[in-house]
Amino acid sequence: MPLYSQFSDALIAHSAGVHSLLIGFSGGLDSTVALHLAQRYAAQHDLALRAIHINHGLQEQAGEWQLHCQQQAELLGAQFLAEQVSIQKAPRQSLEALARDARYHSFAQHLQSDELLVTAHHGDDQLETLLLNLKRGSGVNGLAAMPVSRPFAANKLVRPLLGFSRKQLEGYAQRHKLSWVEDPSNQSDEFDRNFLRQQVIPLFSDRWPQFLSNSCRSIELLQEAQSLNQDLATIDLQQCMQQGALLCHEVLSLSAPRQSNLLRYWLNQQGWSYPSAAQLAELRGQLEARADAKMAVSMEQGELRRFRGRLYAVPTGLLQQPADQLTWDIAIQPQLRFAHGGLLDCFEGGNLLPPEGQVVTIRFRHQVDNLLFDALERAGRRNLKKLLQEADISPWQRARTPLVFYGDELVAIAGCYSSRTWQSMPGAGIGFRWTDACPDRATGQPD
């Protein structure tokens, strides 16, 4: 199929409600071809056209490349956007990955809700991704490489050139006398992708001329398998999930492969990275342990924890200990937002009213863990730890639950209990409502 026809078909399939195209434009061969094709498509379909260039500042010629991109975009009638990013590489970090993350972060900032992001990935990129993920020991999700489209930021990302090789793009660029820049870093074998591009893939292609096209066909089959896995995971999730958490006994009723498939899908739906084989094995092992055994599996974004027979994905921010006590002037600020997440506010109709001039402070469990409290909702003075357990608050949320003090006396465990010794003044009582940043009870519902 001619290059423009396939490019056009890919965009038409995803362009419902779209009024603009945003082209990721590095100035290299691939994105230059993509911008040229997009200009033709936008003119035919009466769409706005924008080209965004991310200046990573990693090469001496970065400023010249940006100017070149601006000139090429203007020649094609595209609005030109340039974004300067700063990359700070730490030991053991991949410069390629950091640059990619910065690039896509900028794309997400600029993409509009009625606009498609178009990138110039082609068949050679697809094969390189397959081989890199094969090197890493990836499963179907990784080996399926890049889909033609996926949800992204306010709309979608589309890769309409995946069916073509770089050689075909180069032929198109030469026929249309396009001008592009060459990044000298692309010749360095220091980067894994360049090593594959310069050393490995040419050997395969010389030996087997159909290697690229056959590999792309295998990727399409892997993408079909991935789609089936997702369909199965969706079915299993309906059976196993209850208000954001997974029912452990339902997960354990599945076969080991279905457990892994479900867990990968569930975590990915929440924006978490796919767990490694070692993490999945550790998770299954802990799930199979006693129901009351403590459980914590570390992930990049947080920890997987069990509570009351449910499995929760707990972000790192919710595992951090809150700051020290805060002073709260209720008359001036009826709502109090916390840096660690959550909202505490007071409402009329409760039985707690601070005396005039009384200092109100907010403290947390790590400051008063052994405190005894006479809760109106319980009989007798009880240990704070015991009261939080009885309230069905998960262990990782107990440290975050605000404790309201009048002076040095605890008058409320926000959202749970109030002090028996404090009574409302006629028509002027207040109560405290606590809404955490995520569900904090076994039911998965906020207070």
Short mmCIF file of C-alpha atoms in Angstrom, two decimals:
data_model
loop_
_atom_site.label_atom_id
_atom_site.label_comp_id
_atom_site.label_asym_id
_atom_site.label_seq_id
_atom_site.Cartn_x
_atom_site.Cartn_y
_atom_site.Cartn_z
CA MET A 1 0.00 0.00 0.00
CA PRO A 2 1.40 3.48 -0.84
CA LEU A 3 2.88 5.25 2.13
CA TYR A 4 0.40 8.13 2.23
CA SER A 5 -2.61 5.82 1.90
CA GLN A 6 -1.59 3.79 4.97
CA PHE A 7 -0.71 6.95 6.87
CA SER A 8 -4.14 8.36 6.03
CA ASP A 9 -6.02 5.17 6.92
CA ALA A 10 -4.33 5.00 10.34
CA LEU A 11 -5.36 8.57 11.18
CA ILE A 12 -8.91 8.21 9.85
CA ALA A 13 -9.44 5.21 12.16
CA HIS A 14 -8.70 7.39 15.22
CA SER A 15 -9.79 10.88 14.20
CA ALA A 16 -13.41 11.07 15.40
CA GLY A 17 -13.91 14.51 16.92
CA VAL A 18 -10.36 15.58 16.04
CA HIS A 19 -9.71 19.11 14.75
CA SER A 20 -5.92 19.23 14.93
CA LEU A 21 -2.75 17.14 14.59
CA LEU A 22 0.27 17.57 16.86
CA ILE A 23 3.41 16.10 15.24
CA GLY A 24 6.41 15.15 17.36
CA PHE A 25 9.12 16.80 15.24
CA SER A 26 12.79 16.15 15.99
CA GLY A 27 13.95 17.26 12.55
CA GLY A 28 15.30 13.81 11.69
CA LEU A 29 14.34 11.78 8.65
CA ASP A 30 11.40 9.97 10.25
CA SER A 31 9.61 12.96 11.75
CA THR A 32 10.31 15.07 8.66
CA VAL A 33 8.46 12.49 6.54
CA ALA A 34 5.65 12.33 9.13
CA LEU A 35 5.23 16.11 9.11
CA HIS A 36 5.19 16.21 5.30
CA LEU A 37 2.49 13.51 5.18
CA ALA A 38 0.54 15.17 7.98
CA GLN A 39 0.51 18.48 6.08
CA ARG A 40 -1.16 16.75 3.14
CA TYR A 41 -3.64 14.94 5.39
CA ALA A 42 -4.50 18.09 7.37
CA ALA A 43 -5.15 20.04 4.17
CA GLN A 44 -7.46 17.32 2.82
CA HIS A 45 -9.43 17.03 6.07
CA ASP A 46 -9.47 20.71 7.08
CA LEU A 47 -7.44 20.17 10.27
CA ALA A 48 -5.06 22.45 12.10
CA LEU A 49 -1.43 21.30 12.11
CA ARG A 50 1.10 21.85 14.88
CA ALA A 51 4.70 20.63 15.11
CA ILE A 52 6.36 20.32 18.51
CA HIS A 53 10.14 20.13 18.86
CA ILE A 54 11.72 19.05 22.15
CA ASN A 55 15.18 20.52 22.64
CA HIS A 56 17.00 18.21 25.04
CA GLY A 57 20.17 20.31 24.92
CA LEU A 58 22.32 17.18 24.69
CA GLN A 59 24.18 18.14 21.49
CA GLU A 60 26.15 21.25 20.55
CA GLN A 61 23.97 21.62 17.47
CA ALA A 62 20.70 21.58 19.47
CA GLY A 63 20.02 25.27 18.81
CA GLU A 64 20.69 24.88 15.09
CA TRP A 65 18.36 21.85 14.92
CA GLN A 66 15.59 23.80 16.61
CA LEU A 67 15.96 26.62 14.08
CA HIS A 68 15.92 24.09 11.22
CA CYS A 69 12.71 22.54 12.59
CA GLN A 70 11.07 25.93 12.89
CA GLN A 71 11.91 26.75 9.28
CA GLN A 72 10.64 23.40 7.98
CA ALA A 73 7.41 23.67 9.97
CA GLU A 74 6.77 27.17 8.64
CA LEU A 75 7.43 26.02 5.05
CA LEU A 76 4.65 23.44 5.50
CA GLY A 77 2.28 25.89 7.16
CA ALA A 78 2.43 24.22 10.57
CA GLN A 79 2.36 26.11 13.84
CA PHE A 80 5.73 25.54 15.51
CA LEU A 81 6.18 24.83 19.23
CA ALA A 82 9.54 24.40 20.92
CA GLU A 83 10.11 23.11 24.42
CA GLN A 84 13.47 23.20 26.23
CA VAL A 85 13.96 20.36 28.72
CA SER A 86 16.75 19.70 31.20
CA ILE A 87 17.90 16.15 31.84
CA GLN A 88 19.83 15.26 34.98
CA LYS A 89 21.27 11.76 34.71
CA ALA A 90 22.01 9.85 37.89
CA PRO A 91 24.16 6.69 38.09
CA ARG A 92 22.52 3.58 36.62
CA GLN A 93 19.92 5.67 34.79
CA SER A 94 19.42 5.43 31.04
CA LEU A 95 19.92 8.68 29.16
CA GLU A 96 17.65 7.36 26.40
CA ALA A 97 14.86 6.64 28.86
CA LEU A 98 15.22 9.99 30.62
CA ALA A 99 15.11 11.86 27.29
CA ARG A 100 12.06 9.86 26.20
CA ASP A 101 10.25 10.53 29.47
CA ALA A 102 10.98 14.25 29.24
CA ARG A 103 9.82 14.31 25.64
CA TYR A 104 6.50 12.62 26.32
CA HIS A 105 5.91 14.74 29.40
CA SER A 106 6.16 17.81 27.18
CA PHE A 107 3.90 16.23 24.56
CA ALA A 108 1.28 15.57 27.24
CA GLN A 109 1.46 19.18 28.43
CA HIS A 110 0.68 20.51 24.94
CA LEU A 111 -1.77 17.94 23.55
CA GLN A 112 -5.32 19.30 23.31
CA SER A 113 -8.50 17.30 23.82
CA ASP A 114 -9.49 17.57 20.14
CA GLU A 115 -6.01 16.76 18.86
CA LEU A 116 -4.06 13.62 17.96
CA LEU A 117 -0.39 13.24 18.83
CA VAL A 118 1.39 11.71 15.83
CA THR A 119 4.86 10.20 16.14
CA ALA A 120 7.08 8.87 13.36
CA HIS A 121 7.89 5.38 14.70
CA HIS A 122 8.35 2.94 11.83
CA GLY A 123 8.91 -0.77 11.28
CA ASP A 124 12.61 -0.67 12.15
CA ASP A 125 11.77 0.99 15.48
CA GLN A 126 9.20 -1.72 16.08
CA LEU A 127 11.75 -4.48 15.50
CA GLU A 128 14.29 -2.77 17.74
CA THR A 129 11.69 -2.55 20.51
CA LEU A 130 10.91 -6.25 20.13
CA LEU A 131 14.59 -7.23 20.37
CA LEU A 132 15.25 -4.93 23.33
CA ASN A 133 12.31 -6.40 25.22
CA LEU A 134 13.41 -9.90 24.27
CA LYS A 135 16.81 -9.09 25.79
CA ARG A 136 15.05 -7.99 28.99
CA GLY A 137 13.04 -11.20 29.20
CA SER A 138 9.71 -9.48 28.66
CA GLY A 139 6.43 -11.33 28.27
CA VAL A 140 3.70 -10.83 25.70
CA ASN A 141 3.05 -7.23 26.74
CA GLY A 142 6.65 -6.22 26.06
CA LEU A 143 7.16 -8.36 22.95
CA ALA A 144 4.00 -6.89 21.42
CA ALA A 145 6.10 -3.72 21.14
CA MET A 146 4.28 -0.54 20.10
CA PRO A 147 0.58 -0.43 19.14
CA VAL A 148 -0.56 1.76 16.27
CA SER A 149 -2.51 3.85 18.77
CA ARG A 150 -3.03 4.18 22.49
CA PRO A 151 -4.72 6.63 24.86
CA PHE A 152 -2.41 9.50 25.70
CA ALA A 153 -2.93 12.58 27.87
CA ALA A 154 -6.03 14.44 26.68
CA ASN A 155 -6.60 12.22 23.63
CA LYS A 156 -4.52 9.61 21.73
CA LEU A 157 -1.08 8.90 20.38
CA VAL A 158 -1.03 7.45 16.84
CA ARG A 159 1.91 5.83 15.03
CA PRO A 160 0.77 5.65 11.39
CA LEU A 161 4.16 4.61 9.92
CA LEU A 162 4.71 1.31 11.72
CA GLY A 163 4.02 -0.63 8.52
CA PHE A 164 7.00 0.90 6.70
CA SER A 165 10.78 0.51 6.97
CA ARG A 166 13.23 3.35 7.43
CA LYS A 167 14.51 2.61 3.95
CA GLN A 168 11.05 3.28 2.54
CA LEU A 169 10.83 6.55 4.46
CA GLU A 170 14.22 7.56 3.11
CA GLY A 171 13.04 6.86 -0.45
CA TYR A 172 9.95 9.02 0.13
CA ALA A 173 12.08 11.87 1.53
CA GLN A 174 14.43 11.78 -1.45
CA ARG A 175 11.60 11.76 -3.98
CA HIS A 176 10.04 14.81 -2.34
CA LYS A 177 13.43 16.52 -1.81
CA LEU A 178 12.90 16.88 1.93
CA SER A 179 15.60 18.28 4.21
CA TRP A 180 16.43 16.73 7.57
CA VAL A 181 19.16 16.68 10.23
CA GLU A 182 21.32 13.75 11.32
CA ASP A 183 21.96 13.26 15.01
CA PRO A 184 25.57 12.04 15.42
CA SER A 185 24.60 10.18 18.58
CA ASN A 186 22.61 7.78 16.38
CA GLN A 187 25.94 6.37 15.18
CA SER A 188 27.18 5.53 18.68
CA ASP A 189 26.97 1.88 19.73
CA GLU A 190 26.99 3.04 23.35
CA PHE A 191 23.18 2.97 23.23
CA ASP A 192 21.50 -0.43 22.95
CA ARG A 193 19.05 0.68 20.28
CA ASN A 194 21.88 2.02 18.11
CA PHE A 195 23.83 -1.23 18.57
CA LEU A 196 20.87 -3.19 17.26
CA ARG A 197 20.34 -0.73 14.42
CA GLN A 198 23.99 -0.61 13.32
CA GLN A 199 25.32 -4.07 14.12
CA VAL A 200 22.63 -6.71 14.72
CA ILE A 201 19.67 -6.06 12.44
CA PRO A 202 21.78 -5.59 9.27
CA LEU A 203 23.28 -9.07 9.83
CA PHE A 204 19.82 -10.60 10.14
CA SER A 205 18.52 -8.70 7.11
CA ASP A 206 21.49 -9.71 4.94
CA ARG A 207 20.93 -13.34 5.84
CA TRP A 208 17.12 -13.21 5.69
CA PRO A 209 15.86 -10.31 3.50
CA GLN A 210 12.30 -10.74 4.83
CA PHE A 211 13.40 -10.57 8.45
CA LEU A 212 11.88 -7.12 9.12
CA SER A 213 8.50 -7.82 7.50
CA ASN A 214 8.26 -11.27 9.12
CA SER A 215 9.13 -9.82 12.52
CA CYS A 216 6.43 -7.16 12.14
CA ARG A 217 3.92 -9.91 11.33
CA SER A 218 4.98 -11.75 14.50
CA ILE A 219 4.46 -8.53 16.46
CA GLU A 220 0.94 -8.24 15.07
CA LEU A 221 0.21 -11.79 16.29
CA LEU A 222 1.66 -10.94 19.69
CA GLN A 223 -0.58 -7.88 19.83
CA GLU A 224 -3.57 -10.13 19.15
CA ALA A 225 -2.46 -12.37 22.02
CA GLN A 226 -2.05 -9.33 24.24
CA SER A 227 -5.58 -8.22 23.37
CA LEU A 228 -6.94 -11.65 24.29
CA ASN A 229 -5.05 -11.54 27.59
CA GLN A 230 -6.62 -8.17 28.35
CA ASP A 231 -10.09 -9.49 27.52
CA LEU A 232 -9.54 -12.39 29.94
CA ALA A 233 -8.16 -10.04 32.60
CA THR A 234 -11.24 -7.84 32.25
CA ILE A 235 -13.46 -10.85 32.93
CA ASP A 236 -11.37 -11.93 35.92
CA LEU A 237 -11.29 -8.38 37.28
CA GLN A 238 -15.08 -8.25 37.35
CA GLN A 239 -15.04 -11.37 39.51
CA CYS A 240 -12.15 -10.39 41.77
CA MET A 241 -12.37 -6.64 42.31
CA GLN A 242 -14.45 -4.94 44.95
CA GLN A 243 -14.34 -1.15 45.11
CA GLY A 244 -10.76 -0.76 43.93
CA ALA A 245 -9.18 -3.71 45.76
CA LEU A 246 -8.82 -7.36 44.76
CA LEU A 247 -10.49 -10.11 46.80
CA CYS A 248 -7.61 -12.38 47.72
CA HIS A 249 -9.62 -15.61 47.79
CA GLU A 250 -10.99 -14.91 44.32
CA VAL A 251 -7.51 -14.24 42.96
CA LEU A 252 -6.25 -17.50 44.48
CA SER A 253 -9.10 -19.42 42.84
CA LEU A 254 -7.54 -18.67 39.43
CA SER A 255 -4.73 -20.62 37.81
CA ALA A 256 -1.22 -19.19 38.27
CA PRO A 257 -1.04 -17.79 34.69
CA ARG A 258 -4.42 -16.10 35.09
CA GLN A 259 -3.36 -14.67 38.45
CA SER A 260 -0.29 -13.12 36.82
CA ASN A 261 -2.30 -11.86 33.88
CA LEU A 262 -4.90 -10.29 36.18
CA LEU A 263 -2.33 -8.67 38.47
CA ARG A 264 -0.42 -7.14 35.55
CA TYR A 265 -3.63 -5.75 34.08
CA TRP A 266 -4.96 -4.43 37.40
CA LEU A 267 -1.71 -2.61 38.18
CA ASN A 268 -1.38 -1.22 34.67
CA GLN A 269 -4.93 0.16 34.89
CA GLN A 270 -3.77 2.20 37.89
CA GLY A 271 -0.72 3.53 36.07
CA TRP A 272 1.75 1.22 37.80
CA SER A 273 4.62 -0.54 36.04
CA TYR A 274 4.24 -4.17 35.07
CA PRO A 275 5.55 -6.39 37.89
CA SER A 276 8.58 -8.53 37.18
CA ALA A 277 8.46 -12.33 37.30
CA ALA A 278 10.20 -12.19 40.70
CA GLN A 279 7.65 -9.71 42.07
CA LEU A 280 4.75 -11.82 40.81
CA ALA A 281 6.22 -14.94 42.39
CA GLU A 282 6.71 -13.10 45.70
CA LEU A 283 3.17 -11.75 45.55
CA ARG A 284 1.60 -15.14 44.88
CA GLY A 285 3.66 -16.65 47.68
CA GLN A 286 2.50 -14.02 50.16
CA LEU A 287 -1.11 -14.35 49.03
CA GLU A 288 -0.97 -18.07 49.74
CA ALA A 289 0.35 -17.48 53.27
CA ARG A 290 -1.95 -17.20 56.29
CA ALA A 291 -4.74 -14.69 55.78
CA ASP A 292 -3.64 -12.73 58.85
CA ALA A 293 0.06 -12.66 57.90
CA LYS A 294 1.51 -9.26 57.12
CA MET A 295 2.08 -8.68 53.44
CA ALA A 296 4.11 -6.09 51.56
CA VAL A 297 5.51 -6.43 48.05
CA SER A 298 7.58 -3.45 46.93
CA MET A 299 6.96 -1.94 43.51
CA GLU A 300 8.32 1.14 41.77
CA GLN A 301 5.19 3.16 42.57
CA GLY A 302 4.53 1.83 46.06
CA GLU A 303 3.64 -1.42 47.81
CA LEU A 304 1.03 -4.14 47.45
CA ARG A 305 -0.63 -4.66 50.84
CA ARG A 306 -3.33 -6.99 52.15
CA PHE A 307 -6.06 -5.93 54.56
CA ARG A 308 -9.24 -7.75 55.58
CA GLY A 309 -8.86 -10.25 52.73
CA ARG A 310 -8.34 -7.60 50.07
CA LEU A 311 -5.26 -6.67 48.08
CA TYR A 312 -4.51 -2.95 47.73
CA ALA A 313 -2.01 -1.07 45.57
CA VAL A 314 -0.76 1.61 47.97
CA PRO A 315 1.20 4.51 46.42
CA THR A 316 4.48 5.49 48.06
CA GLY A 317 3.07 8.86 49.12
CA LEU A 318 0.45 7.15 51.29
CA LEU A 319 3.13 5.13 53.10
CA GLN A 320 5.09 8.16 54.28
CA GLN A 321 4.74 9.32 57.86
CA PRO A 322 2.89 12.65 58.15
CA ALA A 323 4.57 15.79 59.42
CA ASP A 324 4.51 16.82 63.06
CA GLN A 325 1.53 18.50 64.68
CA LEU A 326 -0.28 21.41 63.04
CA THR A 327 -2.12 24.32 64.61
CA TRP A 328 -5.61 24.81 63.18
CA ASP A 329 -7.59 28.05 63.44
CA ILE A 330 -11.04 26.67 62.68
CA ALA A 331 -12.76 30.08 62.63
CA ILE A 332 -10.52 31.31 59.81
CA GLN A 333 -9.87 28.03 58.01
CA PRO A 334 -12.77 25.53 58.26
CA GLN A 335 -10.98 23.15 55.88
CA LEU A 336 -7.46 21.83 56.28
CA ARG A 337 -5.61 20.17 53.40
CA PHE A 338 -2.58 18.02 54.12
CA ALA A 339 0.62 17.80 52.12
CA HIS A 340 0.49 14.00 52.45
CA GLY A 341 -3.02 13.95 50.96
CA GLY A 342 -6.51 14.24 52.43
CA LEU A 343 -8.93 16.88 53.63
CA LEU A 344 -10.11 17.60 57.17
CA ASP A 345 -13.08 19.90 57.64
CA CYS A 346 -15.53 20.79 60.38
CA PHE A 347 -19.30 20.81 60.01
CA GLU A 348 -22.20 22.03 62.11
CA GLY A 349 -24.23 19.54 64.09
CA GLY A 350 -21.59 17.56 65.93
CA ASN A 351 -20.90 17.63 69.65
CA LEU A 352 -17.45 19.23 69.67
CA LEU A 353 -16.95 22.95 70.07
CA PRO A 354 -13.64 24.46 71.18
CA PRO A 355 -13.93 27.10 73.91
CA GLU A 356 -13.18 30.64 72.80
CA GLY A 357 -9.44 31.14 72.55
CA GLN A 358 -8.72 27.40 72.73
CA VAL A 359 -5.74 26.24 70.64
CA VAL A 360 -6.73 23.42 68.26
CA THR A 361 -3.92 21.17 67.03
CA ILE A 362 -3.75 18.18 64.72
CA ARG A 363 -1.46 15.33 65.70
CA PHE A 364 -0.84 11.83 64.38
CA ARG A 365 -0.52 8.38 65.80
CA HIS A 366 3.28 8.27 65.90
CA GLN A 367 3.20 11.15 68.39
CA VAL A 368 0.60 9.67 70.78
CA ASP A 369 0.48 5.95 70.06
CA ASN A 370 -0.07 4.79 73.66
CA LEU A 371 -2.79 7.29 74.40
CA LEU A 372 -6.08 6.07 75.98
CA PHE A 373 -9.27 7.64 74.67
CA ASP A 374 -12.85 7.60 75.98
CA ALA A 375 -14.77 7.46 72.69
CA LEU A 376 -18.46 8.31 72.68
CA GLU A 377 -18.99 5.43 70.24
CA ARG A 378 -17.25 2.80 72.46
CA ALA A 379 -17.51 1.66 76.07
CA GLY A 380 -14.74 2.81 78.39
CA ARG A 381 -11.29 4.19 77.75
CA ARG A 382 -9.56 2.33 74.93
CA ASN A 383 -6.08 2.26 73.48
CA LEU A 384 -5.75 4.40 70.34
CA LYS A 385 -4.26 1.53 68.36
CA LYS A 386 -7.18 -0.73 69.29
CA LEU A 387 -9.75 1.92 68.35
CA LEU A 388 -8.21 2.40 64.89
CA GLN A 389 -8.24 -1.35 64.32
CA GLU A 390 -11.90 -1.56 65.36
CA ALA A 391 -12.72 1.24 62.91
CA ASP A 392 -11.50 -1.02 60.07
CA ILE A 393 -8.84 1.49 59.04
CA SER A 394 -6.02 -0.14 57.10
CA PRO A 395 -2.57 -0.18 58.74
CA TRP A 396 -1.05 2.20 56.20
CA GLN A 397 -3.87 4.70 56.79
CA ARG A 398 -3.79 4.66 60.58
CA ALA A 399 -0.64 6.77 60.69
CA ARG A 400 -2.36 9.35 58.46
CA THR A 401 -5.63 9.69 60.37
CA PRO A 402 -5.80 13.18 61.97
CA LEU A 403 -6.21 13.39 65.73
CA VAL A 404 -7.91 16.61 66.86
CA PHE A 405 -6.70 18.11 70.16
CA TYR A 406 -8.08 20.98 72.20
CA GLY A 407 -5.01 22.00 74.13
CA ASP A 408 -3.53 18.68 75.27
CA GLU A 409 -6.80 16.76 75.26
CA LEU A 410 -7.79 14.49 72.39
CA VAL A 411 -11.37 15.28 71.37
CA ALA A 412 -11.74 13.43 68.05
CA ILE A 413 -10.22 10.76 65.87
CA ALA A 414 -11.33 12.44 62.67
CA GLY A 415 -13.95 10.53 60.73
CA CYS A 416 -14.20 7.80 63.40
CA TYR A 417 -14.75 8.77 67.05
CA SER A 418 -15.48 11.77 69.24
CA SER A 419 -14.78 12.33 72.92
CA ARG A 420 -17.45 11.33 75.42
CA THR A 421 -16.50 14.19 77.75
CA TRP A 422 -17.13 16.96 75.21
CA GLN A 423 -20.73 17.98 74.65
CA SER A 424 -22.11 20.49 72.16
CA MET A 425 -23.17 23.95 73.14
CA PRO A 426 -26.84 24.62 72.25
CA GLY A 427 -27.15 25.14 68.50
CA ALA A 428 -23.42 25.57 68.02
CA GLY A 429 -21.91 22.10 67.95
CA ILE A 430 -19.44 20.97 65.30
CA GLY A 431 -18.00 17.69 64.08
CA PHE A 432 -14.96 16.69 62.05
CA ARG A 433 -15.01 14.96 58.68
CA TRP A 434 -11.90 13.30 57.24
CA THR A 435 -11.58 12.45 53.55
CA ASP A 436 -8.34 10.68 52.78
CA ALA A 437 -6.52 10.77 49.46
CA CYS A 438 -7.59 7.18 48.79
CA PRO A 439 -9.96 4.61 50.33
CA ASP A 440 -8.89 3.85 53.88
CA ARG A 441 -11.29 1.19 55.05
CA ALA A 442 -11.89 -2.43 54.17
CA THR A 443 -14.90 -1.30 52.13
CA GLY A 444 -12.63 0.85 50.00
CA GLN A 445 -14.80 3.92 50.59
CA PRO A 446 -13.55 7.28 51.89
CA ASP A 447 -15.09 8.66 55.08
#
